[in-house]
Tab-separated table of N, CA and C in Angstrom:
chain	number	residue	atom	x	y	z
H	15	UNK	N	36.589	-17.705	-3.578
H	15	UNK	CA	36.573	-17.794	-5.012
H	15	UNK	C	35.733	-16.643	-5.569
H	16	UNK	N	36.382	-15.889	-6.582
H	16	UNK	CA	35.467	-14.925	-7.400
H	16	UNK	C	34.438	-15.252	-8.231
H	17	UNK	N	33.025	-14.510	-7.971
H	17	UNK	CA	32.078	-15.058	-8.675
H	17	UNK	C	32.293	-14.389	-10.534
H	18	UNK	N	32.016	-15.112	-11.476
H	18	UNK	CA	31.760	-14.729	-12.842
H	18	UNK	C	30.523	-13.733	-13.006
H	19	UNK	N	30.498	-12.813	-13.439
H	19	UNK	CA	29.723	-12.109	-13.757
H	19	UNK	C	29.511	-11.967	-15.110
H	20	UNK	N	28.119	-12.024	-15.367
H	20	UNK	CA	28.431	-11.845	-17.380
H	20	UNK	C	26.520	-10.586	-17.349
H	21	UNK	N	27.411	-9.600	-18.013
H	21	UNK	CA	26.260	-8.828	-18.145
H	21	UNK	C	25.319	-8.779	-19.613
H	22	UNK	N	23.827	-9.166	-19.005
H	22	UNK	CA	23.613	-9.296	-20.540
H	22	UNK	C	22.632	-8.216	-20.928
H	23	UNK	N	22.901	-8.297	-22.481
H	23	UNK	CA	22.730	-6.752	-22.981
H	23	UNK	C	21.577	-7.236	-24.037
H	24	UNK	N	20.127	-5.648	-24.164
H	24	UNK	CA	19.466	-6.084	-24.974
H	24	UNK	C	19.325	-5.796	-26.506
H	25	UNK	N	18.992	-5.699	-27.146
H	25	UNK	CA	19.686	-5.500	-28.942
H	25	UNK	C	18.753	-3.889	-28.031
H	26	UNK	N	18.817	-2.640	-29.385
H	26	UNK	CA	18.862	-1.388	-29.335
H	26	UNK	C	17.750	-1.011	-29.455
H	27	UNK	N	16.967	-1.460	-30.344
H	27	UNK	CA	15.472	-1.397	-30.732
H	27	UNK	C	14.828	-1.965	-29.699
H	28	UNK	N	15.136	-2.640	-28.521
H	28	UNK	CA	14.503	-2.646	-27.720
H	28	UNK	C	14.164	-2.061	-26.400
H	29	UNK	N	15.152	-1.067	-26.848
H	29	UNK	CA	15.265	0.214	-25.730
H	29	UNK	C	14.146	0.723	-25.256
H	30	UNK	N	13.574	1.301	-24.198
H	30	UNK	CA	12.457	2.225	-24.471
H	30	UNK	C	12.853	3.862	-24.297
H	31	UNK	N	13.936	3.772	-23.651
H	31	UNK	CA	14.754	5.003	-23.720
H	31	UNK	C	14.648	5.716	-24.875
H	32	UNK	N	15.535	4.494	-25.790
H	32	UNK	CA	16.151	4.929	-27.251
H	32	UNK	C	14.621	5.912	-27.636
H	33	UNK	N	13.630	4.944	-27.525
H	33	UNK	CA	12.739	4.839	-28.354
H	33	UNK	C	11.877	6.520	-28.208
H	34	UNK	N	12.238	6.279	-26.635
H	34	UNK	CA	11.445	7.928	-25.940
H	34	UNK	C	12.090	9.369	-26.742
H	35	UNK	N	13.643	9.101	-26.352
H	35	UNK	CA	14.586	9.704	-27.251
H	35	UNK	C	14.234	10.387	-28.361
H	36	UNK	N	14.049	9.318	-29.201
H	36	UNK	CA	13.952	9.835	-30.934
H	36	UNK	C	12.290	10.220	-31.351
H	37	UNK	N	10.962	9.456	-30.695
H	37	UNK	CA	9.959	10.336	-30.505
H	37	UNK	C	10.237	11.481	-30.239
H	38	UNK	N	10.702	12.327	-29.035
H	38	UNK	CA	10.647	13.069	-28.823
H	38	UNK	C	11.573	14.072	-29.326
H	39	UNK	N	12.359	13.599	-29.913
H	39	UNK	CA	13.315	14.620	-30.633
H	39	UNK	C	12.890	14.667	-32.213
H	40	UNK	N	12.143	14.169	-32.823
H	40	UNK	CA	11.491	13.659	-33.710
H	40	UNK	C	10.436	14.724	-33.790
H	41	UNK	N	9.631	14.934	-32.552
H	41	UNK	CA	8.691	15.983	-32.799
H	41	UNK	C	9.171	17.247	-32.130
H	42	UNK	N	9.898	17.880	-31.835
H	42	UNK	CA	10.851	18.712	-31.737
H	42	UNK	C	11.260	19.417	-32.868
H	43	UNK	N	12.441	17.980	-33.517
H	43	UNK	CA	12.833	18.571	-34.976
H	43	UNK	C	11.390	18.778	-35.919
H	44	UNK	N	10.584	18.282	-35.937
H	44	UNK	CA	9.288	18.714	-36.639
H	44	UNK	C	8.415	20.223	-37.067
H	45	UNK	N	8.334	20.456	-35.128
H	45	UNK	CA	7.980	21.625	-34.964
H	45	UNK	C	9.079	22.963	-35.438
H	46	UNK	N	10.008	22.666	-35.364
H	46	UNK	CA	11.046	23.815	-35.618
H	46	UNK	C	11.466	23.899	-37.037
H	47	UNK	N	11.220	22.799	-38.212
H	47	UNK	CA	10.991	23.041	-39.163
H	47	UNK	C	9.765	23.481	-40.054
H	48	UNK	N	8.511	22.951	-39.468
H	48	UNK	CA	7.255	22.798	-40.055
H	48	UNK	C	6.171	24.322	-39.396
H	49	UNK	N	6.437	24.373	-37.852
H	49	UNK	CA	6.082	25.028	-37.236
H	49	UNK	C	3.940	25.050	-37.192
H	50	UNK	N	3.923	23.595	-37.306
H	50	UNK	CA	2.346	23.228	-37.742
H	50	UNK	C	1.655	23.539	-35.984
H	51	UNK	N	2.628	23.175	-34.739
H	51	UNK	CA	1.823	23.167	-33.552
H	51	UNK	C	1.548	24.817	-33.127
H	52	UNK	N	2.712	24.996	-33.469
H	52	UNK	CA	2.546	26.505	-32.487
H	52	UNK	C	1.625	27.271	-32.221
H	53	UNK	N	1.497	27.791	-33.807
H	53	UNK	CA	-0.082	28.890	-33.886
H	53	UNK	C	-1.016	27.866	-32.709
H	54	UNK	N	-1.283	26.782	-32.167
H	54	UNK	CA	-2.160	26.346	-32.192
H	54	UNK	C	-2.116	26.294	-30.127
H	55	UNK	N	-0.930	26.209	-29.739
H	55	UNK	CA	-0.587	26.475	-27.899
H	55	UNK	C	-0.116	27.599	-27.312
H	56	UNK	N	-0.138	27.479	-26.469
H	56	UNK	CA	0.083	28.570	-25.520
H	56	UNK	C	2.251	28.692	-25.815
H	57	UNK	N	2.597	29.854	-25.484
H	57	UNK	CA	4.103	30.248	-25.765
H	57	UNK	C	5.152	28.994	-24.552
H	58	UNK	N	4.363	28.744	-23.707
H	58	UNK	CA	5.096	27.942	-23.038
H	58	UNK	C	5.109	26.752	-22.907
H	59	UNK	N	4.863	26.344	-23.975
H	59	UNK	CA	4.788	24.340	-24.459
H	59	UNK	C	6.358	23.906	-24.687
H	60	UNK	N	6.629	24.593	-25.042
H	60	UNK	CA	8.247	24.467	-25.496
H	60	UNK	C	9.385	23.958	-23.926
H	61	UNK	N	8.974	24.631	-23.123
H	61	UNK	CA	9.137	24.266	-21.851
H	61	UNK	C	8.705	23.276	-20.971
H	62	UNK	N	7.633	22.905	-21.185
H	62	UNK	CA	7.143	21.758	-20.906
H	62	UNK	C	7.038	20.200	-21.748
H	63	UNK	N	7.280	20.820	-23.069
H	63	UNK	CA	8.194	19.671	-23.671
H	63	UNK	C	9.872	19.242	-23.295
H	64	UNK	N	10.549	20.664	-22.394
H	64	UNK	CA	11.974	20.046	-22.289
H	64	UNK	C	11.581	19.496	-20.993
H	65	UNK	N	10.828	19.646	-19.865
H	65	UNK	CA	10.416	18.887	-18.941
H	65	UNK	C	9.763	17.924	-18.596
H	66	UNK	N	8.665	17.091	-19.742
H	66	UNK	CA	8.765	15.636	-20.336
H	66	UNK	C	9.652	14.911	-20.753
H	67	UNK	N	10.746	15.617	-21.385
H	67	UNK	CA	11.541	14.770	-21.972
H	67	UNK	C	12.272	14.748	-20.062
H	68	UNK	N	12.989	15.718	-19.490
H	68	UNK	CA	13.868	15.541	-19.039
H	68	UNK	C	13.208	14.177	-17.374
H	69	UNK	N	12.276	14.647	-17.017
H	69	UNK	CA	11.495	13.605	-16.404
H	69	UNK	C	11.532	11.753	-17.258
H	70	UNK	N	10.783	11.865	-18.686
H	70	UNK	CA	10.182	10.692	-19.210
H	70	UNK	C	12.207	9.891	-19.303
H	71	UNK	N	13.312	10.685	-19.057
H	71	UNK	CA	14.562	10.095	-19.226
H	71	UNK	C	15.015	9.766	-18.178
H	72	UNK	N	14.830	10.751	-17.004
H	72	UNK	CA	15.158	9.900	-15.298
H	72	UNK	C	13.935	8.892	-15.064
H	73	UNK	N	13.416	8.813	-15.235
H	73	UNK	CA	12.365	7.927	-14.970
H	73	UNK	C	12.590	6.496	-15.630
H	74	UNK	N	12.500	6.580	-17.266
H	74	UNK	CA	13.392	5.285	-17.745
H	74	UNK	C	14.601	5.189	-17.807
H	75	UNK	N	15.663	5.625	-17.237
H	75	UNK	CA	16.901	5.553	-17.029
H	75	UNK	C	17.084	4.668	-15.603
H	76	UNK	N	15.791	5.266	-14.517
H	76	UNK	CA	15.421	3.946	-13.222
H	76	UNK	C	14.906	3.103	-13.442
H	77	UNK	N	14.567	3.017	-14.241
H	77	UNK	CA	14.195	1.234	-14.502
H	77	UNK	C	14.554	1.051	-15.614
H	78	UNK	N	16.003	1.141	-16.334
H	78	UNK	CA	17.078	0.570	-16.800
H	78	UNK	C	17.883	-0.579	-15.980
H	79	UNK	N	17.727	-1.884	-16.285
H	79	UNK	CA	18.392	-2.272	-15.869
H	79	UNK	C	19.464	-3.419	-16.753
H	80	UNK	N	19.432	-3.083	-18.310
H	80	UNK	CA	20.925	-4.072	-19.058
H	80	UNK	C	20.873	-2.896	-19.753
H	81	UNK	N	22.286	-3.545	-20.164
H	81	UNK	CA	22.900	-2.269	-21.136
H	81	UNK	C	22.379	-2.637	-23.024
H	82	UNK	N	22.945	-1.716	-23.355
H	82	UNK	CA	21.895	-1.991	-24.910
H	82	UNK	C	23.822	-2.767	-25.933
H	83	UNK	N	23.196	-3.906	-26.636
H	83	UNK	CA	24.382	-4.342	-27.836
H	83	UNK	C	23.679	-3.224	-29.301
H	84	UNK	N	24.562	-3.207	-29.705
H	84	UNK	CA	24.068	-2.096	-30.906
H	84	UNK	C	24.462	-3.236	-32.513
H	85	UNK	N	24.603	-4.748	-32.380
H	85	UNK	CA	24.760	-5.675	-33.165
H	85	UNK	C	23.258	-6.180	-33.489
């Protein structure tokens, strides 16, 4: 007999993905309009911001484990 499977999903706002996501693209779009950090780091922050993000997303993407309802 086939077992039922029912996958359950968590509302969107409770993502931490989502949440990493839009922080971080959030201060991204910030800096490239406002340009308040720069004067203030070294030329290669910009790079090490795409390598937080791209780490802080495999990292919570492994310990993802339901899918998100967007209701």
């Amino acid at each position: 007999m086939a077992e039922a499977y029912v996958a359950l999903k968590k509302r969107w706002h409770r993502s931490k993905t989502l949440w990493f996501n839009a922080g971080m693209s959030g201060l991204f779009a910030l800096e490239a309009n406002v340009h308040m950090i720069q004067p203030y780091v070294p030329g290669n922050v910009y790079a090490y911001g795409v390598l937080v993000l791209t780490v802080g997303n495999t990292v919570l993407r492994f310990m993802t484990s339901q899918g998100i309802a967007l209701k």
